[in-house]
PDB file of C-alpha atoms in Angstrom:
ATOM      1  CA  GLU N   1       0.000   0.000   0.000  1.00  0.00           C
ATOM      2  CA  GLN N   2       3.016   2.204   0.198  1.00  0.00           C
ATOM      3  CA  PRO N   3       5.401   3.410  -2.535  1.00  0.00           C
ATOM      4  CA  GLN N   4       8.354   1.061  -2.659  1.00  0.00           C
ATOM      5  CA  THR N   5      11.137   3.552  -2.238  1.00  0.00           C
ATOM      6  CA  GLU N   6      14.755   2.828  -1.624  1.00  0.00           C
ATOM      7  CA  GLU N   7      14.189   3.725   2.006  1.00  0.00           C
ATOM      8  CA  GLU N   8      11.638   0.999   2.405  1.00  0.00           C
ATOM      9  CA  THR N   9      13.817  -1.672   0.958  1.00  0.00           C
ATOM     10  CA  GLU N  10      15.980  -1.369   4.074  1.00  0.00           C
ATOM     11  CA  ALA N  11      13.314  -3.139   6.103  1.00  0.00           C
ATOM     12  CA  PRO N  12      11.751  -5.896   3.921  1.00  0.00           C
ATOM     13  CA  THR N  13       8.193  -6.971   4.678  1.00  0.00           C
ATOM     14  CA  ALA N  14       8.150 -10.183   6.669  1.00  0.00           C
ATOM     15  CA  GLU N  15       6.760 -13.296   4.943  1.00  0.00           C
ATOM     16  CA  ALA N  16       4.467 -15.779   6.626  1.00  0.00           C
ATOM     17  CA  GLU N  17       7.299 -17.320   8.671  1.00  0.00           C
ATOM     18  CA  PRO N  18       7.514 -18.164  12.379  1.00  0.00           C
ATOM     19  CA  GLU N  19       8.740 -14.645  12.998  1.00  0.00           C
ATOM     20  CA  PRO N  20       9.227 -11.469  10.932  1.00  0.00           C
ATOM     21  CA  GLN N  21      12.483 -10.975   9.161  1.00  0.00           C
ATOM     22  CA  THR N  22      14.690  -8.249  10.481  1.00  0.00           C
ATOM     23  CA  GLU N  23      17.339  -6.454   8.612  1.00  0.00           C
ATOM     24  CA  GLU N  24      20.641  -5.037   9.587  1.00  0.00           C
ATOM     25  CA  PRO N  25      20.738  -1.259   9.289  1.00  0.00           C
ATOM     26  CA  GLU N  26      23.109   0.425   6.901  1.00  0.00           C
ATOM     27  CA  PRO N  27      26.720   0.135   8.028  1.00  0.00           C
ATOM     28  CA  VAL N  28      27.807   3.199   9.936  1.00  0.00           C
ATOM     29  CA  GLU N  29      31.342   4.482  10.075  1.00  0.00           C
ATOM     30  CA  ALA N  30      33.085   4.086  13.400  1.00  0.00           C
ATOM     31  CA  GLU N  31      33.141   7.240  15.515  1.00  0.00           C
ATOM     32  CA  SER N  32      36.186   9.336  14.892  1.00  0.00           C
ATOM     33  CA  VAL N  33      38.501  10.236  17.738  1.00  0.00           C
ATOM     34  CA  SER N  34      39.559  13.407  15.931  1.00  0.00           C
ATOM     35  CA  PRO N  35      38.979  16.451  18.200  1.00  0.00           C
ATOM     36  CA  MET N  36      38.010  18.488  15.128  1.00  0.00           C
ATOM     37  CA  LEU N  37      35.285  16.019  14.106  1.00  0.00           C
ATOM     38  CA  ASP N  38      34.117  15.806  17.723  1.00  0.00           C
ATOM     39  CA  ASP N  39      33.762  19.599  17.762  1.00  0.00           C
ATOM     40  CA  LEU N  40      31.796  19.549  14.497  1.00  0.00           C
ATOM     41  CA  GLU N  41      29.472  16.887  15.886  1.00  0.00           C
ATOM     42  CA  LYS N  42      28.881  18.944  19.031  1.00  0.00           C
ATOM     43  CA  ASP N  43      28.121  22.003  16.889  1.00  0.00           C
ATOM     44  CA  LEU N  44      25.555  19.972  14.930  1.00  0.00           C
ATOM     45  CA  GLU N  45      23.920  18.772  18.141  1.00  0.00           C
ATOM     46  CA  GLU N  46      23.747  22.346  19.444  1.00  0.00           C
ATOM     47  CA  THR N  47      22.191  23.499  16.163  1.00  0.00           C
ATOM     48  CA  VAL N  48      19.451  20.865  16.424  1.00  0.00           C
ATOM     49  CA  ALA N  49      18.954  21.600  20.139  1.00  0.00           C
ATOM     50  CA  THR N  50      18.443  25.323  19.479  1.00  0.00           C
ATOM     51  CA  LEU N  51      16.027  24.929  16.559  1.00  0.00           C
ATOM     52  CA  PRO N  52      12.904  27.086  16.943  1.00  0.00           C
ATOM     53  CA  SER N  53       9.885  25.068  18.031  1.00  0.00           C
ATOM     54  CA  GLY N  54       8.032  23.457  15.131  1.00  0.00           C
ATOM     55  CA  GLN N  55      10.945  23.462  12.695  1.00  0.00           C
ATOM     56  CA  LEU N  56      13.084  20.720  11.183  1.00  0.00           C
ATOM     57  CA  SER N  57      16.822  21.023  10.598  1.00  0.00           C
ATOM     58  CA  GLU N  58      18.076  21.042   7.003  1.00  0.00           C
ATOM     59  CA  GLU N  59      19.314  17.478   7.425  1.00  0.00           C
ATOM     60  CA  GLN N  60      15.917  16.369   8.713  1.00  0.00           C
ATOM     61  CA  LYS N  61      14.159  18.115   5.821  1.00  0.00           C
ATOM     62  CA  LYS N  62      16.259  16.073   3.392  1.00  0.00           C
ATOM     63  CA  LEU N  63      15.400  12.860   5.241  1.00  0.00           C
ATOM     64  CA  PHE N  64      11.669  13.660   5.123  1.00  0.00           C
ATOM     65  CA  ALA N  65      11.828  15.087   1.595  1.00  0.00           C
ATOM     66  CA  TYR N  66       8.704  13.214   0.460  1.00  0.00           C
ATOM     67  CA  PHE N  67       6.603  14.840   3.167  1.00  0.00           C
ATOM     68  CA  THR N  68       8.012  18.325   3.856  1.00  0.00           C
ATOM     69  CA  SER N  69       5.815  19.913   1.166  1.00  0.00           C
ATOM     70  CA  VAL N  70       2.649  18.399   2.669  1.00  0.00           C
ATOM     71  CA  ARG N  71       0.674  20.835   4.818  1.00  0.00           C
ATOM     72  CA  GLY N  72       1.121  20.303   8.537  1.00  0.00           C
ATOM     73  CA  MET N  73       3.714  17.552   8.257  1.00  0.00           C
ATOM     74  CA  ASN N  74       6.741  19.698   9.143  1.00  0.00           C
ATOM     75  CA  GLN N  75       5.111  20.777  12.384  1.00  0.00           C
ATOM     76  CA  GLN N  76       4.031  17.252  13.322  1.00  0.00           C
ATOM     77  CA  LEU N  77       7.465  15.772  12.676  1.00  0.00           C
ATOM     78  CA  ALA N  78       9.313  18.625  14.385  1.00  0.00           C
ATOM     79  CA  ALA N  79       7.098  18.241  17.480  1.00  0.00           C
ATOM     80  CA  LEU N  80       7.759  14.491  17.592  1.00  0.00           C
ATOM     81  CA  LEU N  81      11.536  14.933  17.352  1.00  0.00           C
ATOM     82  CA  GLU N  82      11.573  17.786  19.849  1.00  0.00           C
ATOM     83  CA  GLU N  83       9.525  15.766  22.345  1.00  0.00           C
ATOM     84  CA  ASP N  84      11.963  12.886  22.006  1.00  0.00           C
ATOM     85  CA  ARG N  85      14.961  15.202  22.356  1.00  0.00           C
ATOM     86  CA  MET N  86      13.573  16.693  25.568  1.00  0.00           C
ATOM     87  CA  ARG N  87      13.003  13.271  27.129  1.00  0.00           C
ATOM     88  CA  LYS N  88      16.093  12.905  29.301  1.00  0.00           C
ATOM     89  CA  GLU N  89      15.405   9.447  30.659  1.00  0.00           C
ATOM     90  CA  ARG N  90      15.906   6.495  28.315  1.00  0.00           C
ATOM     91  CA  ARG N  91      13.812   3.592  29.489  1.00  0.00           C
ATOM     92  CA  GLU N  92      14.550  -0.113  29.201  1.00  0.00           C
ATOM     93  CA  ASP N  93      10.880  -0.907  28.592  1.00  0.00           C
ATOM     94  CA  SER N  94       8.518   0.358  25.850  1.00  0.00           C
ATOM     95  CA  LEU N  95       5.865   2.029  27.982  1.00  0.00           C
ATOM     96  CA  LEU N  96       6.313   5.506  26.482  1.00  0.00           C
ATOM     97  CA  GLY N  97       7.264   7.229  23.245  1.00  0.00           C
ATOM     98  CA  ASN N  98       5.671   4.782  20.812  1.00  0.00           C
ATOM     99  CA  ILE N  99       4.095   6.152  17.646  1.00  0.00           C
ATOM    100  CA  VAL N 100       0.911   5.738  15.622  1.00  0.00           C
ATOM    101  CA  ILE N 101       0.923   6.773  11.946  1.00  0.00           C
ATOM    102  CA  THR N 102      -2.463   7.191  10.299  1.00  0.00           C
ATOM    103  CA  GLY N 103      -3.519   8.034   6.764  1.00  0.00           C
ATOM    104  CA  GLU N 104      -5.357   6.756   3.731  1.00  0.00           C
ATOM    105  CA  SER N 105      -4.230   3.633   1.926  1.00  0.00           C
ATOM    106  CA  GLY N 106      -1.248   4.260  -0.362  1.00  0.00           C
ATOM    107  CA  ASN N 107      -0.256   7.566   1.260  1.00  0.00           C
ATOM    108  CA  GLY N 108       3.238   6.489   2.299  1.00  0.00           C
ATOM    109  CA  LYS N 109       2.739   5.539   5.948  1.00  0.00           C
ATOM    110  CA  THR N 110       5.402   2.839   5.857  1.00  0.00           C
ATOM    111  CA  THR N 111       7.862   5.132   4.081  1.00  0.00           C
ATOM    112  CA  LEU N 112       7.318   7.787   6.743  1.00  0.00           C
ATOM    113  CA  ALA N 113       7.704   5.239   9.559  1.00  0.00           C
ATOM    114  CA  ALA N 114      11.089   4.112   8.229  1.00  0.00           C
ATOM    115  CA  ASP N 115      12.218   7.756   7.938  1.00  0.00           C
ATOM    116  CA  ILE N 116      11.110   8.481  11.512  1.00  0.00           C
ATOM    117  CA  VAL N 117      13.080   5.504  12.824  1.00  0.00           C
ATOM    118  CA  LYS N 118      16.214   6.751  11.054  1.00  0.00           C
ATOM    119  CA  ALA N 119      15.723  10.290  12.384  1.00  0.00           C
ATOM    120  CA  LEU N 120      15.165   9.138  15.974  1.00  0.00           C
ATOM    121  CA  GLN N 121      18.088   6.724  15.948  1.00  0.00           C
ATOM    122  CA  LYS N 122      20.362   9.437  14.561  1.00  0.00           C
ATOM    123  CA  GLN N 123      19.128  11.930  17.160  1.00  0.00           C
ATOM    124  CA  ARG N 124      19.642   9.410  19.961  1.00  0.00           C
ATOM    125  CA  ARG N 125      23.032   8.419  18.478  1.00  0.00           C
ATOM    126  CA  ILE N 126      21.953   4.773  18.342  1.00  0.00           C
ATOM    127  CA  LYS N 127      23.998   2.618  15.993  1.00  0.00           C
ATOM    128  CA  GLY N 128      23.558  -1.014  15.043  1.00  0.00           C
ATOM    129  CA  ALA N 129      19.908  -1.233  16.159  1.00  0.00           C
ATOM    130  CA  LYS N 130      17.634  -3.565  14.206  1.00  0.00           C
ATOM    131  CA  MET N 131      14.318  -2.745  12.598  1.00  0.00           C
ATOM    132  CA  ALA N 132      11.600  -5.192  11.605  1.00  0.00           C
ATOM    133  CA  LYS N 133       8.606  -4.435   9.421  1.00  0.00           C
ATOM    134  CA  VAL N 134       5.744  -6.905   9.662  1.00  0.00           C
ATOM    135  CA  PRO N 135       2.078  -6.908   8.631  1.00  0.00           C
ATOM    136  CA  ALA N 136      -0.262  -7.448  11.583  1.00  0.00           C
ATOM    137  CA  ASP N 137      -1.643 -10.626   9.977  1.00  0.00           C
ATOM    138  CA  ASN N 138       1.833 -12.166  10.079  1.00  0.00           C
ATOM    139  CA  LEU N 139       2.234 -11.325  13.756  1.00  0.00           C
ATOM    140  CA  ASN N 140      -1.022 -13.003  14.766  1.00  0.00           C
ATOM    141  CA  GLY N 141      -0.352 -16.415  16.269  1.00  0.00           C
ATOM    142  CA  LYS N 142       3.371 -15.731  16.728  1.00  0.00           C
ATOM    143  CA  ASN N 143       5.403 -15.534  19.948  1.00  0.00           C
ATOM    144  CA  VAL N 144       5.325 -11.742  20.261  1.00  0.00           C
ATOM    145  CA  SER N 145       7.785 -11.647  23.167  1.00  0.00           C
ATOM    146  CA  GLY N 146      10.261 -13.693  21.127  1.00  0.00           C
ATOM    147  CA  VAL N 147       9.978 -11.290  18.207  1.00  0.00           C
ATOM    148  CA  ILE N 148      10.675  -8.293  20.453  1.00  0.00           C
ATOM    149  CA  GLN N 149      13.663  -9.929  22.137  1.00  0.00           C
ATOM    150  CA  LYS N 150      15.324 -10.502  18.756  1.00  0.00           C
ATOM    151  CA  LEU N 151      15.175  -6.772  17.927  1.00  0.00           C
ATOM    152  CA  GLY N 152      17.497  -5.745  20.739  1.00  0.00           C
ATOM    153  CA  GLY N 153      16.079  -2.281  21.416  1.00  0.00           C
ATOM    154  CA  GLY N 154      15.617  -1.337  17.767  1.00  0.00           C
ATOM    155  CA  ALA N 155      12.233  -0.693  16.183  1.00  0.00           C
ATOM    156  CA  LEU N 156       9.161  -2.743  15.298  1.00  0.00           C
ATOM    157  CA  LEU N 157       6.820  -1.407  12.612  1.00  0.00           C
ATOM    158  CA  ILE N 158       3.445  -3.150  12.443  1.00  0.00           C
ATOM    159  CA  GLU N 159       1.607  -2.515   9.170  1.00  0.00           C
ATOM    160  CA  LYS N 160      -2.202  -2.622   8.974  1.00  0.00           C
ATOM    161  CA  ALA N 161      -2.177  -2.741  12.766  1.00  0.00           C
ATOM    162  CA  GLY N 162      -5.956  -2.827  12.967  1.00  0.00           C
ATOM    163  CA  ALA N 163      -5.761  -6.466  11.853  1.00  0.00           C
ATOM    164  CA  LEU N 164      -4.063  -7.494  15.119  1.00  0.00           C
ATOM    165  CA  ARG N 165      -6.218 -10.008  16.939  1.00  0.00           C
ATOM    166  CA  THR N 166      -7.200  -8.993  20.460  1.00  0.00           C
ATOM    167  CA  GLU N 167      -5.082 -11.753  22.000  1.00  0.00           C
ATOM    168  CA  THR N 168      -2.062 -10.632  19.941  1.00  0.00           C
ATOM    169  CA  ALA N 169      -2.599  -7.014  20.989  1.00  0.00           C
ATOM    170  CA  VAL N 170      -2.731  -8.089  24.647  1.00  0.00           C
ATOM    171  CA  GLN N 171       0.502 -10.086  24.235  1.00  0.00           C
ATOM    172  CA  LEU N 172       2.188  -7.093  22.594  1.00  0.00           C
ATOM    173  CA  SER N 173       1.012  -4.754  25.347  1.00  0.00           C
ATOM    174  CA  HIS N 174       2.350  -7.087  28.034  1.00  0.00           C
ATOM    175  CA  ALA N 175       5.683  -7.594  26.223  1.00  0.00           C
ATOM    176  CA  MET N 176       6.146  -3.817  26.033  1.00  0.00           C
ATOM    177  CA  THR N 177       6.072  -3.575  29.846  1.00  0.00           C
ATOM    178  CA  ARG N 178       9.107  -5.830  30.165  1.00  0.00           C
ATOM    179  CA  ARG N 179      12.774  -5.175  29.383  1.00  0.00           C
ATOM    180  CA  THR N 180      12.794  -4.434  25.653  1.00  0.00           C
ATOM    181  CA  GLY N 181      15.962  -2.349  25.513  1.00  0.00           C
ATOM    182  CA  GLY N 182      13.803   0.698  24.811  1.00  0.00           C
ATOM    183  CA  LEU N 183      12.283  -0.840  21.661  1.00  0.00           C
ATOM    184  CA  LEU N 184      10.304   1.692  19.601  1.00  0.00           C
ATOM    185  CA  VAL N 185       6.966   0.320  18.393  1.00  0.00           C
ATOM    186  CA  ILE N 186       5.159   1.995  15.479  1.00  0.00           C
ATOM    187  CA  LEU N 187       1.617   1.103  14.411  1.00  0.00           C
ATOM    188  CA  GLU N 188       0.334   2.204  11.013  1.00  0.00           C
ATOM    189  CA  ASP N 189      -3.182   2.032   9.589  1.00  0.00           C
ATOM    190  CA  GLU N 190      -6.204   4.154   8.818  1.00  0.00           C
ATOM    191  CA  LYS N 191      -7.633   6.173  11.720  1.00  0.00           C
ATOM    192  CA  ASP N 192     -10.772   4.099  12.230  1.00  0.00           C
ATOM    193  CA  GLU N 193      -8.820   0.847  12.298  1.00  0.00           C
ATOM    194  CA  ILE N 194      -6.421   2.153  14.959  1.00  0.00           C
ATOM    195  CA  ARG N 195      -9.352   3.486  17.015  1.00  0.00           C
ATOM    196  CA  LYS N 196     -11.076   0.082  16.929  1.00  0.00           C
ATOM    197  CA  LEU N 197      -7.828  -1.655  17.953  1.00  0.00           C
ATOM    198  CA  PHE N 198      -7.376   0.597  20.992  1.00  0.00           C
ATOM    199  CA  ILE N 199     -11.008   0.045  22.024  1.00  0.00           C
ATOM    200  CA  ARG N 200     -10.361  -3.711  21.976  1.00  0.00           C
ATOM    201  CA  CYS N 201      -7.089  -3.337  23.905  1.00  0.00           C
ATOM    202  CA  GLU N 202      -6.962  -0.141  25.951  1.00  0.00           C
ATOM    203  CA  SER N 203      -3.707  -1.089  27.659  1.00  0.00           C
ATOM    204  CA  LEU N 204      -1.966  -1.122  24.273  1.00  0.00           C
ATOM    205  CA  GLY N 205      -3.363   2.279  23.294  1.00  0.00           C
ATOM    206  CA  ALA N 206      -2.050   3.822  26.516  1.00  0.00           C
ATOM    207  CA  LYS N 207       1.529   3.097  25.420  1.00  0.00           C
ATOM    208  CA  PHE N 208       1.295   5.208  22.236  1.00  0.00           C
ATOM    209  CA  THR N 209       1.918   8.826  23.115  1.00  0.00           C
ATOM    210  CA  ARG N 210       2.310  10.415  19.689  1.00  0.00           C
ATOM    211  CA  THR N 211       0.199  10.231  16.519  1.00  0.00           C
ATOM    212  CA  ILE N 212       1.325  11.439  13.106  1.00  0.00           C
ATOM    213  CA  ASP N 213      -1.547  11.873  10.653  1.00  0.00           C
ATOM    214  CA  ILE N 214      -0.761  12.054   6.939  1.00  0.00           C
ATOM    215  CA  PRO N 215      -3.477  14.127   5.208  1.00  0.00           C
ATOM    216  CA  VAL N 216      -4.888  13.350   1.789  1.00  0.00           C
ATOM    217  CA  PHE N 217      -2.371  14.840  -0.646  1.00  0.00           C
ATOM    218  CA  THR N 218      -3.411  17.736  -2.882  1.00  0.00           C
ATOM    219  CA  ASN N 219      -2.376  17.528  -6.535  1.00  0.00           C
ATOM    220  CA  LYS N 220       0.381  20.055  -5.860  1.00  0.00           C
ATOM    221  CA  GLU N 221       1.706  17.911  -3.000  1.00  0.00           C
ATOM    222  CA  LEU N 222       1.544  14.800  -5.180  1.00  0.00           C
ATOM    223  CA  VAL N 223       3.649  16.585  -7.819  1.00  0.00           C
ATOM    224  CA  ALA N 224       6.193  17.573  -5.140  1.00  0.00           C
ATOM    225  CA  PHE N 225       6.353  13.936  -4.055  1.00  0.00           C
ATOM    226  CA  GLY N 226       6.882  12.886  -7.682  1.00  0.00           C
ATOM    227  CA  GLU N 227       9.720  15.397  -8.075  1.00  0.00           C
ATOM    228  CA  SER N 228      11.463  14.103  -4.937  1.00  0.00           C
ATOM    229  CA  TYR N 229      11.064  10.505  -6.057  1.00  0.00           C
ATOM    230  CA  ALA N 230      12.325  11.288  -9.574  1.00  0.00           C
ATOM    231  CA  MET N 231      15.371  13.081  -8.170  1.00  0.00           C
ATOM    232  CA  GLU N 232      16.111  10.004  -6.071  1.00  0.00           C
ATOM    233  CA  GLN N 233      16.200   8.086  -9.372  1.00  0.00           C
ATOM    234  CA  GLU N 234      18.535  10.753 -10.841  1.00  0.00           C
ATOM    235  CA  CYS N 235      15.793  12.195 -13.027  1.00  0.00           C
ATOM    236  CA  VAL N 236      14.098  15.576 -13.374  1.00  0.00           C
ATOM    237  CA  LEU N 237      10.554  15.959 -14.623  1.00  0.00           C
ATOM    238  CA  ASP N 238       8.184  18.395 -16.255  1.00  0.00           C
ATOM    239  CA  GLU N 239       5.904  19.526 -13.403  1.00  0.00           C
ATOM    240  CA  MET N 240       2.930  20.273 -15.640  1.00  0.00           C
ATOM    241  CA  ALA N 241       3.214  16.913 -17.375  1.00  0.00           C
ATOM    242  CA  LEU N 242       2.918  15.064 -14.066  1.00  0.00           C
ATOM    243  CA  TYR N 243       0.255  17.498 -12.833  1.00  0.00           C
ATOM    244  CA  ASN N 244      -1.875  16.781 -15.921  1.00  0.00           C
ATOM    245  CA  ARG N 245      -1.383  13.021 -15.602  1.00  0.00           C
ATOM    246  CA  ILE N 246      -2.506  13.158 -11.965  1.00  0.00           C
ATOM    247  CA  GLY N 247      -5.506  15.334 -12.865  1.00  0.00           C
ATOM    248  CA  ASN N 248      -6.597  12.874 -15.544  1.00  0.00           C
ATOM    249  CA  ASN N 249      -6.636  10.057 -12.987  1.00  0.00           C
ATOM    250  CA  GLN N 250      -8.334  12.058 -10.220  1.00  0.00           C
ATOM    251  CA  THR N 251     -12.098  11.516 -10.045  1.00  0.00           C
ATOM    252  CA  SER N 252     -14.882  12.235  -7.566  1.00  0.00           C
ATOM    253  CA  ASP N 253     -14.736   8.674  -6.264  1.00  0.00           C
ATOM    254  CA  HIS N 254     -11.000   8.033  -6.623  1.00  0.00           C
ATOM    255  CA  LEU N 255      -8.210  10.106  -5.096  1.00  0.00           C
ATOM    256  CA  VAL N 256      -4.729   9.558  -6.533  1.00  0.00           C
ATOM    257  CA  ASN N 257      -2.206   8.567  -3.858  1.00  0.00           C
ATOM    258  CA  VAL N 258       1.588   8.597  -3.684  1.00  0.00           C
ATOM    259  CA  ALA N 259       1.832   4.913  -4.610  1.00  0.00           C
ATOM    260  CA  GLU N 260       0.140   5.708  -7.932  1.00  0.00           C
ATOM    261  CA  VAL N 261       2.369   8.742  -8.490  1.00  0.00           C
ATOM    262  CA  LYS N 262       5.404   6.532  -7.997  1.00  0.00           C
ATOM    263  CA  GLU N 263       4.064   4.209 -10.706  1.00  0.00           C
ATOM    264  CA  MET N 264       3.522   7.171 -13.047  1.00  0.00           C
ATOM    265  CA  VAL N 265       7.103   8.349 -12.551  1.00  0.00           C
ATOM    266  CA  ASP N 266       8.467   4.805 -12.962  1.00  0.00           C
ATOM    267  CA  GLU N 267       6.601   4.470 -16.270  1.00  0.00           C
ATOM    268  CA  ALA N 268       7.960   7.825 -17.442  1.00  0.00           C
ATOM    269  CA  ILE N 269      11.487   6.758 -16.509  1.00  0.00           C
ATOM    270  CA  ASP N 270      11.070   3.557 -18.524  1.00  0.00           C
ATOM    271  CA  ARG N 271      10.045   5.606 -21.560  1.00  0.00           C
ATOM    272  CA  GLY N 272      12.467   8.496 -21.175  1.00  0.00           C
ATOM    273  CA  GLY N 273      15.486   6.607 -19.918  1.00  0.00           C
ATOM    274  CA  LYS N 274      15.852   4.233 -22.842  1.00  0.00           C
ATOM    275  CA  LYS N 275      19.461   3.634 -23.829  1.00  0.00           C
ATOM    276  CA  GLY N 276      20.855   4.383 -27.256  1.00  0.00           C
ATOM    277  CA  LEU N 277      23.125   2.260 -29.471  1.00  0.00           C
ATOM    278  CA  PHE N 278      26.043   2.451 -27.048  1.00  0.00           C
ATOM    279  CA  GLY N 279      24.011   1.715 -23.935  1.00  0.00           C
ATOM    280  CA  LYS N 280      23.795   5.359 -22.891  1.00  0.00           C
ATOM    281  CA  VAL N 281      20.934   7.814 -22.576  1.00  0.00           C
ATOM    282  CA  LYS N 282      20.979  10.416 -25.370  1.00  0.00           C
ATOM    283  CA  LYS N 283      22.819  13.611 -24.432  1.00  0.00           C
ATOM    284  CA  SER N 284      19.743  15.627 -25.369  1.00  0.00           C
ATOM    285  CA  ARG N 285      17.954  13.785 -22.570  1.00  0.00           C
ATOM    286  CA  LEU N 286      20.459  14.811 -19.878  1.00  0.00           C
ATOM    287  CA  ASP N 287      20.657  18.050 -17.939  1.00  0.00           C
ATOM    288  CA  GLU N 288      23.890  19.742 -16.865  1.00  0.00           C
ATOM    289  CA  PHE N 289      24.143  17.481 -13.817  1.00  0.00           C
ATOM    290  CA  GLY N 290      23.667  14.257 -15.768  1.00  0.00           C
ATOM    291  CA  HIS N 291      20.065  13.724 -14.675  1.00  0.00           C
ATOM    292  CA  THR N 292      17.675  12.174 -17.185  1.00  0.00           C
ATOM    293  CA  ILE N 293      15.035  14.700 -18.288  1.00  0.00           C
ATOM    294  CA  LEU N 294      11.489  13.313 -18.297  1.00  0.00           C
ATOM    295  CA  LEU N 295       9.368  15.058 -20.933  1.00  0.00           C
ATOM    296  CA  GLU N 296       5.620  15.554 -21.301  1.00  0.00           C
ATOM    297  CA  LYS N 297       5.343  12.681 -23.793  1.00  0.00           C
ATOM    298  CA  ASP N 298       6.876  10.316 -21.215  1.00  0.00           C
ATOM    299  CA  PHE N 299       3.836  10.850 -18.981  1.00  0.00           C
ATOM    300  CA  GLU N 300       1.243  10.334 -21.704  1.00  0.00           C
ATOM    301  CA  ILE N 301      -0.848   7.210 -21.298  1.00  0.00           C
TER     302      ILE N 301
END
């Protein structure tokens, strides 16, 4: 239901196995002992610490590039990160600080969850933590405590969380009260599904102290998403061409989502990025930075 971006490939969806697959995070360079680099790192921390309330740092804006143009998202994300930064005590259980992400199907909830995990782990200076992404259906009937123990204080993202059975939700709630190494749990689904889950298991709902709601994207916001995604693929696009393609697919009973926009851009890349005789894109199709230019005809159906 989410656009399959490079970010999301870091945490592959678990198959119907005894327990969800986890993935090792990207390798991180060992901390330098250079006094100069230490000073630079301290300066960066001070910059983030002194950010005005409700604002993201430039580095954070790049991380959340897909969402920074969406109304209200900057403020929501900045508030989440600031709240985490102000929390002095780091717990060994998972009673506080867990996150719910809500939004319509296909609006990038899983992409956002993965970005939030990266931002929080960077802010907390956590390295080597694991992250697992698992649909709720795959977690039902599993040993939830065993799954959590394997993550070693990393992060657990549960997709379509409303599908958790009541007994699974109770197990998860209980496991979160024990020593989890400060595991971060993120639930994602549509608002009504999360509400129904928390009615069935109030003790679980009490452990989620922050909700991020992704609004329905406007056409302008969908175009901004498409531009960010294209740039990630080393392409630049004609804004009006994508805007028109989105408008043609938007109807009174169907709202285009970011997953569909990703497909539109992928199709345009397939058409516009075709190699010539020598296995290279034509020079006329490249801008000054070597990015493939996607033209209006590439977006035509």
